Amino acid sequence: MAFTPFSRVPLEIRQKIFSEYFAASPQTYPRLETSPLLLTSRQLHAEAQPFYWKETCFDLGTTKNMLDLFTSISHDTLCKIRHISLIGFPLPLYPDEERYCYRTHFFDYVLLLFPGLQLSTLRVRDPYEWSTDDGWGHDAAYSIVDSFINCQGFKQLIYVVEYDRFLKRNYFGTVNNGVHGRMECSQMDMASLYRTCSRN
């Protein structure tokens, strides 16, 4: 059987190989390893590098790790990333280095810091999987998922939880212009959420 050098394989087939290769090679932050494929030759590096950012799923671990990575790369590189996975911890901000004075922002606020983000898949693991009640009087998972409805920067949201309590019908205390009320959620809300977050 005749041997065909990889460089002589048609470009469209090489690109398909690059796509499949990086899609099957997830990276875990902070140990982002250089793929051997990118070290093969200058030609293959130039051809494969765009597929590295486009097809690789980056498991970032935490919200802080995402901030560390995204602020350390160029805006052009940020715009090429398509798949990330992490635990969606809220982000506390401490003004003037006050340990006991801070404001907590849900994960969706962090995405607003990176307007160039164009993710195809955002996989978020529930940070409250160890508890079914967060102390605010309702499931924190519902509040976090609800915050993604009008969020930008991704086409598809995959939210991973260990329990399905927040999918069931519940009543949560809300405040609107100083007036306490009740907000109802049900499984119908999740169908609406899927349509909203799975954007074409």
Short mmCIF file of C-alpha atoms in Angstrom, two decimals:
data_model
loop_
_atom_site.label_atom_id
_atom_site.label_comp_id
_atom_site.label_asym_id
_atom_site.label_seq_id
_atom_site.Cartn_x
_atom_site.Cartn_y
_atom_site.Cartn_z
CA MET A 1 0.00 0.00 0.00
CA ALA A 2 1.41 3.39 -1.00
CA PHE A 3 2.20 5.87 1.78
CA THR A 4 0.86 9.41 1.33
CA PRO A 5 2.55 12.17 3.37
CA PHE A 6 0.05 14.04 5.50
CA SER A 7 0.95 17.33 3.81
CA ARG A 8 -0.31 15.90 0.53
CA VAL A 9 -3.70 15.00 1.91
CA PRO A 10 -6.29 17.48 0.56
CA LEU A 11 -6.64 20.54 2.78
CA GLU A 12 -10.33 20.02 3.50
CA ILE A 13 -9.57 16.52 4.79
CA ARG A 14 -6.70 17.80 6.93
CA GLN A 15 -9.00 20.42 8.41
CA LYS A 16 -11.57 17.74 9.24
CA ILE A 17 -8.84 15.76 11.00
CA PHE A 18 -7.74 18.85 12.97
CA SER A 19 -11.34 19.49 14.02
CA GLU A 20 -11.92 15.92 15.23
CA TYR A 21 -8.53 15.73 16.92
CA PHE A 22 -8.95 18.85 19.07
CA ALA A 23 -12.62 18.08 19.83
CA ALA A 24 -11.41 14.83 21.41
CA SER A 25 -8.55 16.52 23.31
CA PRO A 26 -9.97 18.62 26.19
CA GLN A 27 -7.67 20.89 28.16
CA THR A 28 -7.77 21.54 31.90
CA TYR A 29 -6.75 24.90 33.32
CA PRO A 30 -4.18 25.85 34.55
CA ARG A 31 -2.26 22.94 32.98
CA LEU A 32 -2.84 23.82 29.34
CA GLU A 33 -0.49 21.55 27.45
CA THR A 34 0.79 22.28 23.97
CA SER A 35 -0.58 19.69 21.57
CA PRO A 36 2.10 17.54 19.87
CA LEU A 37 0.29 18.21 16.61
CA LEU A 38 1.17 21.90 16.88
CA LEU A 39 4.86 21.03 17.28
CA THR A 40 5.08 18.83 14.19
CA SER A 41 5.98 21.52 11.66
CA ARG A 42 5.43 25.18 10.94
CA GLN A 43 2.94 24.33 8.22
CA LEU A 44 0.83 22.09 10.45
CA HIS A 45 1.04 24.61 13.28
CA ALA A 46 -0.32 27.35 11.02
CA GLU A 47 -3.08 25.11 9.70
CA ALA A 48 -4.09 23.52 13.01
CA GLN A 49 -3.79 26.44 15.44
CA PRO A 50 -7.23 27.95 14.61
CA PHE A 51 -8.86 24.57 15.29
CA TYR A 52 -7.14 24.35 18.69
CA TRP A 53 -9.09 27.33 20.02
CA LYS A 54 -12.25 26.58 18.05
CA GLU A 55 -12.72 22.87 18.84
CA THR A 56 -10.96 22.26 22.18
CA CYS A 57 -13.16 22.22 25.28
CA PHE A 58 -11.40 24.09 28.08
CA ASP A 59 -12.29 22.86 31.56
CA LEU A 60 -11.55 25.99 33.59
CA GLY A 61 -12.65 24.67 36.97
CA THR A 62 -13.89 27.90 38.58
CA THR A 63 -15.05 31.39 37.75
CA LYS A 64 -11.75 32.79 39.02
CA ASN A 65 -9.80 30.52 36.69
CA MET A 66 -11.87 31.76 33.78
CA LEU A 67 -11.00 35.34 34.69
CA ASP A 68 -7.32 34.43 34.99
CA LEU A 69 -7.24 32.80 31.54
CA PHE A 70 -9.39 35.30 29.67
CA THR A 71 -7.43 38.27 30.99
CA SER A 72 -4.11 36.67 30.05
CA ILE A 73 -4.88 36.10 26.36
CA SER A 74 -5.44 38.56 23.54
CA HIS A 75 -8.88 39.70 22.49
CA ASP A 76 -8.44 37.99 19.12
CA THR A 77 -7.69 34.67 20.83
CA LEU A 78 -10.64 35.12 23.21
CA CYS A 79 -12.97 35.51 20.24
CA LYS A 80 -11.80 32.13 18.86
CA ILE A 81 -12.70 30.06 21.95
CA ARG A 82 -15.92 28.12 21.43
CA HIS A 83 -16.25 25.57 24.26
CA ILE A 84 -15.68 25.98 28.01
CA SER A 85 -16.73 24.03 31.09
CA LEU A 86 -16.57 25.17 34.70
CA ILE A 87 -18.30 25.37 38.07
CA GLY A 88 -20.33 28.59 38.01
CA PHE A 89 -19.35 30.08 41.34
CA PRO A 90 -20.69 33.59 42.00
CA LEU A 91 -17.95 36.20 42.10
CA PRO A 92 -17.54 38.32 45.24
CA LEU A 93 -15.94 41.75 44.70
CA TYR A 94 -14.26 43.38 47.65
CA PRO A 95 -14.08 47.19 47.42
CA ASP A 96 -11.03 48.78 49.03
CA GLU A 97 -9.79 45.39 50.23
CA GLU A 98 -12.51 45.11 52.87
CA ARG A 99 -12.78 41.46 53.85
CA TYR A 100 -16.32 41.70 55.20
CA CYS A 101 -17.76 44.18 52.72
CA TYR A 102 -18.41 42.78 49.28
CA ARG A 103 -21.02 42.40 46.57
CA THR A 104 -21.63 39.02 45.00
CA HIS A 105 -22.26 38.81 41.26
CA PHE A 106 -23.76 35.80 39.53
CA PHE A 107 -21.68 34.09 36.88
CA ASP A 108 -23.56 35.78 34.02
CA TYR A 109 -22.20 39.16 35.15
CA VAL A 110 -18.68 37.84 34.69
CA LEU A 111 -19.46 37.04 31.05
CA LEU A 112 -20.30 40.72 30.51
CA LEU A 113 -16.63 41.52 31.13
CA PHE A 114 -15.74 39.79 27.85
CA PRO A 115 -17.94 41.23 25.07
CA GLY A 116 -15.95 39.42 22.37
CA LEU A 117 -16.86 35.98 23.70
CA GLN A 118 -18.63 33.85 21.08
CA LEU A 119 -19.01 30.45 22.72
CA SER A 120 -20.82 27.64 20.96
CA THR A 121 -21.15 25.62 24.17
CA LEU A 122 -21.07 26.83 27.76
CA ARG A 123 -21.17 23.93 30.22
CA VAL A 124 -21.78 25.08 33.79
CA ARG A 125 -21.76 22.76 36.79
CA ASP A 126 -23.95 23.81 39.69
CA PRO A 127 -21.81 25.27 42.53
CA TYR A 128 -24.49 24.40 45.10
CA GLU A 129 -24.69 20.68 44.38
CA TRP A 130 -23.76 19.95 47.99
CA SER A 131 -26.89 21.72 49.24
CA THR A 132 -30.53 21.77 48.17
CA ASP A 133 -31.19 25.10 49.88
CA ASP A 134 -28.90 28.09 49.79
CA GLY A 135 -30.20 30.01 52.79
CA TRP A 136 -32.00 32.69 50.73
CA GLY A 137 -35.27 30.80 51.01
CA HIS A 138 -35.17 29.10 47.61
CA ASP A 139 -32.87 26.97 45.49
CA ALA A 140 -29.82 28.91 44.35
CA ALA A 141 -29.69 26.78 41.22
CA TYR A 142 -32.91 28.36 39.96
CA SER A 143 -31.59 31.88 40.46
CA ILE A 144 -28.36 31.11 38.61
CA VAL A 145 -30.12 29.43 35.68
CA ASP A 146 -32.65 32.26 35.56
CA SER A 147 -29.81 34.77 35.30
CA PHE A 148 -28.66 33.12 32.06
CA ILE A 149 -31.91 33.82 30.18
CA ASN A 150 -30.87 37.23 28.87
CA CYS A 151 -27.16 36.50 28.99
CA GLN A 152 -24.99 36.89 25.89
CA GLY A 153 -21.75 35.27 24.74
CA PHE A 154 -22.90 31.69 24.07
CA LYS A 155 -25.24 29.71 21.81
CA GLN A 156 -25.98 26.71 23.98
CA LEU A 157 -26.04 26.41 27.76
CA ILE A 158 -25.60 23.03 29.42
CA TYR A 159 -26.34 23.37 33.14
CA VAL A 160 -25.42 20.32 35.22
CA VAL A 161 -27.08 19.73 38.60
CA GLU A 162 -27.09 16.81 41.01
CA TYR A 163 -30.78 17.20 41.90
CA ASP A 164 -33.90 18.38 40.09
CA ARG A 165 -35.62 20.27 42.88
CA PHE A 166 -35.36 23.60 41.08
CA LEU A 167 -37.30 22.14 38.12
CA LYS A 168 -40.39 21.61 40.25
CA ARG A 169 -43.08 24.18 40.94
CA ASN A 170 -42.01 26.50 43.76
CA TYR A 171 -42.86 29.94 45.08
CA PHE A 172 -40.04 32.32 45.88
CA GLY A 173 -40.17 35.60 47.73
CA THR A 174 -39.42 38.59 45.48
CA VAL A 175 -39.24 42.33 45.89
CA ASN A 176 -40.52 44.74 43.23
CA ASN A 177 -40.28 48.46 43.99
CA GLY A 178 -40.22 47.69 47.67
CA VAL A 179 -43.31 45.45 47.52
CA HIS A 180 -42.91 41.82 48.43
CA GLY A 181 -44.49 39.37 46.03
CA ARG A 182 -44.35 35.79 44.85
CA MET A 183 -42.67 34.39 41.78
CA GLU A 184 -43.71 31.01 40.42
CA CYS A 185 -41.46 28.70 38.44
CA SER A 186 -42.30 25.40 36.83
CA GLN A 187 -41.02 22.96 34.24
CA MET A 188 -42.57 25.18 31.57
CA ASP A 189 -40.02 27.83 32.47
CA MET A 190 -37.21 25.38 31.69
CA ALA A 191 -38.63 24.76 28.21
CA SER A 192 -38.58 28.50 27.62
CA LEU A 193 -35.06 28.69 28.99
CA TYR A 194 -33.87 25.97 26.61
CA ARG A 195 -35.30 27.83 23.62
CA THR A 196 -33.63 31.03 24.79
CA CYS A 197 -30.21 29.60 25.58
CA SER A 198 -29.97 27.24 22.60
CA ARG A 199 -29.55 30.00 20.08
CA ASN A 200 -29.01 29.28 16.40
#
